[in-house]
Amino acid sequence: MSHLLEVKDLEVKFALRFGDLTAINGVNFTLDRGERLGIVGESGAGKSVTGFAIINLLSKPGYISAGQVLLEGQELNRLPEEQMRDIRGNRISMIFQDPMMTLNPVLTIRTQMVETVLAHESVSNAEAVDIALDKLRKVHIPSPEKRINQYPHECSGGMRQRIVVAIALLTNPALIIADEPTTALDVTIQAEIMDLLQELCESEKMGLILITHDLGVVSQVTEKIAVMYAGKIVEIGSTQAVIQNPEHPYTRGLIKALPGSLQPGSRLNQIPGMMPTLTDIPPGCAFHPRCTIGEAACRMEVPALISRCDADRMTACHLVG
Ligand code: SF4
């Protein structure tokens, strides 16, 4: 059986007046039904651009310059916009950091959910309400019959994000892409939303791509992690392997920077330097200006993403091996 999602040699460029800049440079990964993949890295690593490229919703001047995105074997990046809109509505749902990007503040939750159902299914208004209530129950909204008649501002931040997840479920998608879905929430609510996403992926057999800068969040929920740096995947593997035995110096730096790795009284670890901008990606290994173990060859040769012993584990570093 084919993978739910296959991203093959994906390349995204931004067409600017002075020439094209490469934002995503040869990204490859697969996702199966019910599987959860975390894409992590600092701001500017290319995580969100990868998410938007998958749903073919890059804002101009971004465009897919090479590669393929296949959902259930169907190549998405060659589909006419009308068909792609159907896929976005029915097979893929996206959840954003700010629930208010999805929710309309002047409409009740009932109106927003029922309109979505009616736009995708030939059912009566009463049936659409039943479907909406069923999804609110699935995301553990207390008293859904009462909550459905409220406006978004009458709900807490965590409740609003649950409602967004319920809306994402309305079309029974095969894949959910969640871009920093809990960054604006406090830690307890964050954990609840993450548990909920995990539970729904398992019960509904949906694939999940969780895009976040927070390796701690990803390690709670996902089975697989792809670490991105300067538009490339620099390490990919099972969450357990990557977290317990990180190979790439950038992944090691991200793990050391987690607050949980702090000893009492010690200072927060930081990766020195900054993520390069698209206009000044260093030659060779893009991480070399920040790498504490790099050698002269790292400045000249781009390290390939390769597996050493485990086929599912790949790292792009000259010194791993
Ligand atoms: Fe560091 Fe060299 Fe590995 Fe890049 S290739 S991460 S510079 S050791």
Short mmCIF file of C-alpha atoms and ligand atoms in Angstrom, two decimals:
data_model
loop_
_atom_site.label_atom_id
_atom_site.label_comp_id
_atom_site.label_asym_id
_atom_site.label_seq_id
_atom_site.Cartn_x
_atom_site.Cartn_y
_atom_site.Cartn_z
CA MET A 1 0.00 0.00 0.00
CA SER A 2 1.27 3.48 -0.84
CA HIS A 3 2.20 5.95 1.88
CA LEU A 4 -0.43 8.46 2.94
CA LEU A 5 1.98 11.27 2.02
CA GLU A 6 5.24 11.27 0.08
CA VAL A 7 7.34 14.39 -0.23
CA LYS A 8 10.03 13.83 -2.85
CA ASP A 9 12.96 16.17 -3.54
CA LEU A 10 10.78 19.16 -2.71
CA GLU A 11 12.28 22.49 -3.63
CA VAL A 12 10.65 25.87 -2.98
CA LYS A 13 11.95 29.18 -4.30
CA PHE A 14 11.00 32.79 -3.82
CA ALA A 15 11.05 34.79 -7.03
CA LEU A 16 12.53 38.17 -6.15
CA ARG A 17 13.56 41.13 -8.33
CA PHE A 18 17.24 40.25 -8.08
CA GLY A 19 16.73 36.52 -8.72
CA ASP A 20 15.25 33.40 -7.15
CA LEU A 21 16.14 32.40 -3.59
CA THR A 22 15.91 28.78 -2.49
CA ALA A 23 13.87 28.37 0.70
CA ILE A 24 13.44 24.56 0.68
CA ASN A 25 16.21 22.53 -0.84
CA GLY A 26 15.52 18.86 -1.57
CA VAL A 27 13.23 17.78 1.28
CA ASN A 28 12.18 14.11 1.36
CA PHE A 29 9.97 12.24 3.80
CA THR A 30 6.99 9.92 3.99
CA LEU A 31 4.04 9.67 6.36
CA ASP A 32 1.71 6.71 6.81
CA ARG A 33 -1.91 6.59 7.96
CA GLY A 34 -2.12 7.17 11.70
CA GLU A 35 1.54 8.25 11.84
CA ARG A 36 2.73 11.46 13.54
CA LEU A 37 5.73 13.38 12.27
CA GLY A 38 7.24 16.42 13.96
CA ILE A 39 9.10 18.99 11.88
CA VAL A 40 11.35 21.03 14.18
CA GLY A 41 13.89 23.80 13.90
CA GLU A 42 14.31 27.47 14.70
CA SER A 43 12.45 30.27 12.89
CA GLY A 44 13.59 30.48 9.29
CA ALA A 45 14.49 26.78 9.05
CA GLY A 46 11.75 26.22 6.43
CA LYS A 47 9.24 24.25 8.54
CA SER A 48 6.14 26.31 7.79
CA VAL A 49 7.12 26.82 4.14
CA THR A 50 7.26 23.01 3.85
CA GLY A 51 3.75 22.78 5.37
CA PHE A 52 2.33 25.39 3.00
CA ALA A 53 4.06 23.75 0.02
CA ILE A 54 2.38 20.43 0.89
CA ILE A 55 -1.06 22.02 0.68
CA ASN A 56 0.04 24.08 -2.33
CA LEU A 57 -0.78 27.30 -0.56
CA LEU A 58 2.51 29.17 -0.72
CA SER A 59 2.04 32.89 -0.73
CA LYS A 60 3.63 34.71 -3.61
CA PRO A 61 6.48 35.10 -4.51
CA GLY A 62 6.99 31.53 -3.21
CA TYR A 63 6.57 28.63 -5.63
CA ILE A 64 7.42 24.92 -5.86
CA SER A 65 10.35 24.83 -8.26
CA ALA A 66 11.00 21.07 -8.20
CA GLY A 67 9.93 17.81 -6.61
CA GLN A 68 6.62 16.12 -5.86
CA VAL A 69 4.01 16.02 -3.11
CA LEU A 70 1.88 12.86 -3.32
CA LEU A 71 -1.19 12.29 -1.16
CA GLU A 72 -2.53 8.73 -1.39
CA GLY A 73 -0.54 8.44 -4.64
CA GLN A 74 -2.03 11.59 -6.19
CA GLU A 75 0.44 14.30 -7.15
CA LEU A 76 -0.85 17.47 -5.50
CA ASN A 77 1.52 20.06 -6.89
CA ARG A 78 0.33 19.48 -10.45
CA LEU A 79 -3.40 19.67 -9.70
CA PRO A 80 -5.51 22.60 -10.95
CA GLU A 81 -6.41 25.00 -8.12
CA GLU A 82 -10.08 23.92 -8.14
CA GLN A 83 -9.17 20.27 -7.46
CA MET A 84 -6.56 21.32 -4.94
CA ARG A 85 -9.22 23.33 -3.09
CA ASP A 86 -11.30 20.13 -2.80
CA ILE A 87 -8.30 18.24 -1.41
CA ARG A 88 -7.66 21.04 1.11
CA GLY A 89 -11.29 20.98 2.17
CA ASN A 90 -11.71 17.22 2.31
CA ARG A 91 -8.46 15.28 2.67
CA ILE A 92 -6.11 17.75 4.41
CA SER A 93 -6.90 20.15 7.26
CA MET A 94 -4.55 22.74 8.67
CA ILE A 95 -4.47 24.04 12.26
CA PHE A 96 -2.69 27.31 12.99
CA GLN A 97 -1.14 28.80 16.12
CA ASP A 98 -3.83 31.43 16.54
CA PRO A 99 -7.35 29.89 16.66
CA MET A 100 -8.74 33.26 15.59
CA MET A 101 -7.10 32.71 12.16
CA THR A 102 -9.66 29.93 11.69
CA LEU A 103 -12.62 31.17 13.76
CA ASN A 104 -14.80 34.06 12.67
CA PRO A 105 -15.38 36.27 15.76
CA VAL A 106 -18.82 37.48 14.62
CA LEU A 107 -20.36 34.05 13.97
CA THR A 108 -21.44 31.44 16.50
CA ILE A 109 -19.58 28.16 16.60
CA ARG A 110 -22.77 26.48 15.32
CA THR A 111 -22.90 28.69 12.20
CA GLN A 112 -19.22 28.16 11.43
CA MET A 113 -19.32 24.41 11.87
CA VAL A 114 -22.64 23.86 10.09
CA GLU A 115 -21.52 25.99 7.11
CA THR A 116 -18.37 23.88 6.80
CA VAL A 117 -20.34 20.62 6.89
CA LEU A 118 -22.91 21.86 4.34
CA ALA A 119 -20.12 23.02 2.02
CA HIS A 120 -18.74 19.48 1.87
CA GLU A 121 -21.65 17.12 2.37
CA SER A 122 -25.21 16.77 1.04
CA VAL A 123 -26.96 16.65 4.41
CA SER A 124 -29.81 18.56 6.04
CA ASN A 125 -29.19 21.39 8.46
CA ALA A 126 -30.22 19.17 11.40
CA GLU A 127 -27.81 16.44 10.27
CA ALA A 128 -25.02 19.02 9.93
CA VAL A 129 -25.65 20.13 13.54
CA ASP A 130 -25.44 16.48 14.67
CA ILE A 131 -22.11 16.07 12.84
CA ALA A 132 -20.79 19.29 14.46
CA LEU A 133 -21.86 18.12 17.94
CA ASP A 134 -20.24 14.73 17.36
CA LYS A 135 -16.91 16.42 16.52
CA LEU A 136 -17.17 18.72 19.57
CA ARG A 137 -17.65 15.59 21.71
CA LYS A 138 -14.62 13.98 20.04
CA VAL A 139 -12.43 16.88 21.17
CA HIS A 140 -13.89 16.64 24.70
CA ILE A 141 -15.75 19.97 24.75
CA PRO A 142 -17.94 19.93 27.88
CA SER A 143 -21.67 20.61 27.27
CA PRO A 144 -21.31 20.81 23.47
CA GLU A 145 -25.05 21.56 23.05
CA LYS A 146 -24.53 24.78 25.00
CA ARG A 147 -21.05 25.61 23.67
CA ILE A 148 -22.10 25.34 20.03
CA ASN A 149 -24.34 28.40 20.43
CA GLN A 150 -21.56 30.60 21.78
CA TYR A 151 -19.23 33.01 20.00
CA PRO A 152 -15.46 32.35 19.97
CA HIS A 153 -14.77 35.18 22.45
CA GLU A 154 -16.91 33.39 25.05
CA CYS A 155 -14.44 30.49 25.08
CA SER A 156 -10.97 30.25 26.66
CA GLY A 157 -7.85 29.97 24.47
CA GLY A 158 -7.60 26.22 25.04
CA MET A 159 -11.31 25.74 24.31
CA ARG A 160 -10.99 27.76 21.08
CA GLN A 161 -8.10 25.57 19.93
CA ARG A 162 -10.20 22.45 20.69
CA ILE A 163 -13.01 23.94 18.58
CA VAL A 164 -10.49 24.55 15.76
CA VAL A 165 -9.46 20.88 16.00
CA ALA A 166 -13.17 19.91 15.87
CA ILE A 167 -13.61 22.04 12.73
CA ALA A 168 -10.53 20.39 11.21
CA LEU A 169 -12.19 17.01 11.82
CA LEU A 170 -15.49 17.94 10.16
CA THR A 171 -14.44 16.62 6.76
CA ASN A 172 -12.79 13.45 8.13
CA PRO A 173 -9.36 14.42 6.74
CA ALA A 174 -6.64 11.88 6.05
CA LEU A 175 -3.94 14.35 7.08
CA ILE A 176 -3.75 17.22 9.58
CA ILE A 177 -0.95 19.76 9.40
CA ALA A 178 -0.66 21.65 12.69
CA ASP A 179 1.63 24.69 12.59
CA GLU A 180 2.68 25.69 16.14
CA PRO A 181 -0.82 24.78 17.39
CA THR A 182 -0.05 25.29 21.07
CA THR A 183 2.54 28.07 21.14
CA ALA A 184 0.02 30.63 22.38
CA LEU A 185 -1.29 28.36 25.16
CA ASP A 186 -0.02 27.74 28.67
CA VAL A 187 1.85 24.53 29.39
CA THR A 188 -1.03 22.52 30.88
CA ILE A 189 -3.40 23.34 28.03
CA GLN A 190 -0.56 22.68 25.57
CA ALA A 191 -0.19 19.15 26.94
CA GLU A 192 -3.98 18.58 26.74
CA ILE A 193 -4.13 19.65 23.08
CA MET A 194 -1.13 17.47 22.25
CA ASP A 195 -2.76 14.46 23.97
CA LEU A 196 -5.93 15.18 22.03
CA LEU A 197 -4.13 15.29 18.66
CA GLN A 198 -2.37 12.02 19.47
CA GLU A 199 -5.63 10.35 20.53
CA LEU A 200 -7.44 11.53 17.37
CA CYS A 201 -4.67 10.35 15.05
CA GLU A 202 -4.89 6.92 16.63
CA SER A 203 -8.69 6.68 16.67
CA GLU A 204 -9.33 8.28 13.25
CA LYS A 205 -6.19 6.81 11.55
CA MET A 206 -5.16 10.30 10.44
CA GLY A 207 -1.61 11.33 9.63
CA LEU A 208 -0.30 14.33 11.57
CA ILE A 209 2.49 16.74 10.70
CA LEU A 210 3.30 18.83 13.73
CA ILE A 211 5.38 21.89 12.89
CA THR A 212 7.03 23.51 15.89
CA HIS A 213 10.22 25.09 17.22
CA ASP A 214 9.67 23.13 20.45
CA LEU A 215 11.45 19.79 20.51
CA GLY A 216 9.87 19.08 23.91
CA VAL A 217 6.34 19.26 22.44
CA VAL A 218 7.29 17.10 19.48
CA SER A 219 8.83 14.42 21.67
CA GLN A 220 5.52 14.04 23.56
CA VAL A 221 3.36 13.34 20.56
CA THR A 222 5.22 12.17 17.47
CA GLU A 223 6.75 8.89 16.39
CA LYS A 224 9.13 10.45 13.89
CA ILE A 225 11.11 13.71 13.86
CA ALA A 226 12.60 15.68 10.99
CA VAL A 227 15.01 18.42 12.10
CA MET A 228 15.29 21.25 9.58
CA TYR A 229 18.06 23.77 9.16
CA ALA A 230 18.33 26.41 6.43
CA GLY A 231 15.74 24.76 4.18
CA LYS A 232 17.00 21.18 4.50
CA ILE A 233 16.35 18.18 6.71
CA VAL A 234 19.58 17.63 8.62
CA GLU A 235 18.38 14.68 10.72
CA ILE A 236 15.36 12.39 10.53
CA GLY A 237 14.45 9.28 12.46
CA SER A 238 12.23 7.81 15.12
CA THR A 239 11.49 10.28 17.91
CA GLN A 240 13.01 7.96 20.47
CA ALA A 241 16.27 7.53 18.52
CA VAL A 242 16.63 11.24 17.70
CA ILE A 243 15.88 12.43 21.24
CA GLN A 244 17.92 9.77 23.05
CA ASN A 245 20.84 9.68 20.65
CA PRO A 246 20.95 12.85 18.54
CA GLU A 247 23.58 12.64 15.83
CA HIS A 248 23.62 16.06 14.20
CA PRO A 249 25.32 18.85 16.19
CA TYR A 250 22.29 21.09 15.51
CA THR A 251 19.88 18.51 16.99
CA ARG A 252 22.19 18.13 19.97
CA GLY A 253 22.14 21.91 20.43
CA LEU A 254 18.32 22.00 20.30
CA ILE A 255 18.09 19.26 22.93
CA LYS A 256 20.61 20.96 25.22
CA ALA A 257 18.60 24.20 24.91
CA LEU A 258 15.47 22.51 26.30
CA PRO A 259 14.63 23.92 29.74
CA GLY A 260 14.20 20.36 31.06
CA SER A 261 17.90 19.62 30.44
CA LEU A 262 18.97 22.38 32.86
CA GLN A 263 20.79 21.60 36.10
CA PRO A 264 19.62 23.71 39.10
CA GLY A 265 21.51 27.02 39.12
CA SER A 266 22.95 26.58 35.63
CA ARG A 267 22.34 28.93 32.70
CA LEU A 268 20.09 28.11 29.75
CA ASN A 269 22.16 26.52 26.97
CA GLN A 270 22.08 28.29 23.62
CA ILE A 271 23.26 27.44 20.15
CA PRO A 272 25.71 30.22 19.30
CA GLY A 273 24.85 32.49 16.35
CA MET A 274 21.68 32.71 14.27
CA MET A 275 19.88 30.81 11.53
CA PRO A 276 21.17 32.25 8.23
CA THR A 277 18.75 34.22 6.06
CA LEU A 278 17.96 33.00 2.55
CA THR A 279 20.37 35.54 1.07
CA ASP A 280 23.39 34.42 3.05
CA ILE A 281 23.26 30.64 3.39
CA PRO A 282 26.89 29.65 3.96
CA PRO A 283 28.62 27.35 1.47
CA GLY A 284 29.30 23.75 2.43
CA CYS A 285 27.41 22.72 5.57
CA ALA A 286 25.05 25.64 6.29
CA PHE A 287 25.45 24.98 10.02
CA HIS A 288 29.26 25.34 10.00
CA PRO A 289 29.45 28.94 11.34
CA ARG A 290 27.57 27.76 14.47
CA CYS A 291 29.05 24.29 14.79
CA THR A 292 31.57 23.75 17.58
CA ILE A 293 33.10 20.61 16.06
CA GLY A 294 33.22 21.53 12.36
CA GLU A 295 36.36 21.02 10.27
CA ALA A 296 37.75 22.76 7.17
CA ALA A 297 35.96 20.33 4.81
CA CYS A 298 32.59 21.33 6.34
CA ARG A 299 32.99 24.80 4.82
CA MET A 300 33.37 23.43 1.31
CA GLU A 301 31.27 20.34 0.90
CA VAL A 302 27.52 20.04 1.50
CA PRO A 303 26.95 16.94 3.66
CA ALA A 304 24.42 14.49 2.17
CA LEU A 305 21.50 13.20 4.26
CA ILE A 306 22.41 9.54 4.56
CA SER A 307 21.71 6.57 6.80
CA ARG A 308 24.57 4.74 8.48
CA CYS A 309 23.14 1.59 10.04
CA ASP A 310 19.39 2.11 10.43
CA ALA A 311 17.61 2.83 7.10
CA ASP A 312 15.00 4.98 8.88
CA ARG A 313 17.62 7.16 10.53
CA MET A 314 19.44 9.71 8.39
CA THR A 315 21.80 12.55 9.24
CA ALA A 316 23.55 15.18 7.13
CA CYS A 317 26.92 15.67 8.81
CA HIS A 318 30.45 14.89 7.63
CA LEU A 319 31.54 13.83 11.10
CA VAL A 320 28.78 11.31 11.83
CA GLY A 321 29.57 7.79 10.85
FE1 SF4 B 1 29.26 20.55 12.02
FE2 SF4 B 1 30.65 19.77 9.89
FE3 SF4 B 1 28.65 18.29 10.75
FE4 SF4 B 1 28.18 20.62 9.60
S1 SF4 B 1 29.08 18.82 8.64
S2 SF4 B 1 27.23 19.85 11.43
S3 SF4 B 1 29.87 21.84 10.34
S4 SF4 B 1 30.53 18.73 11.86
#
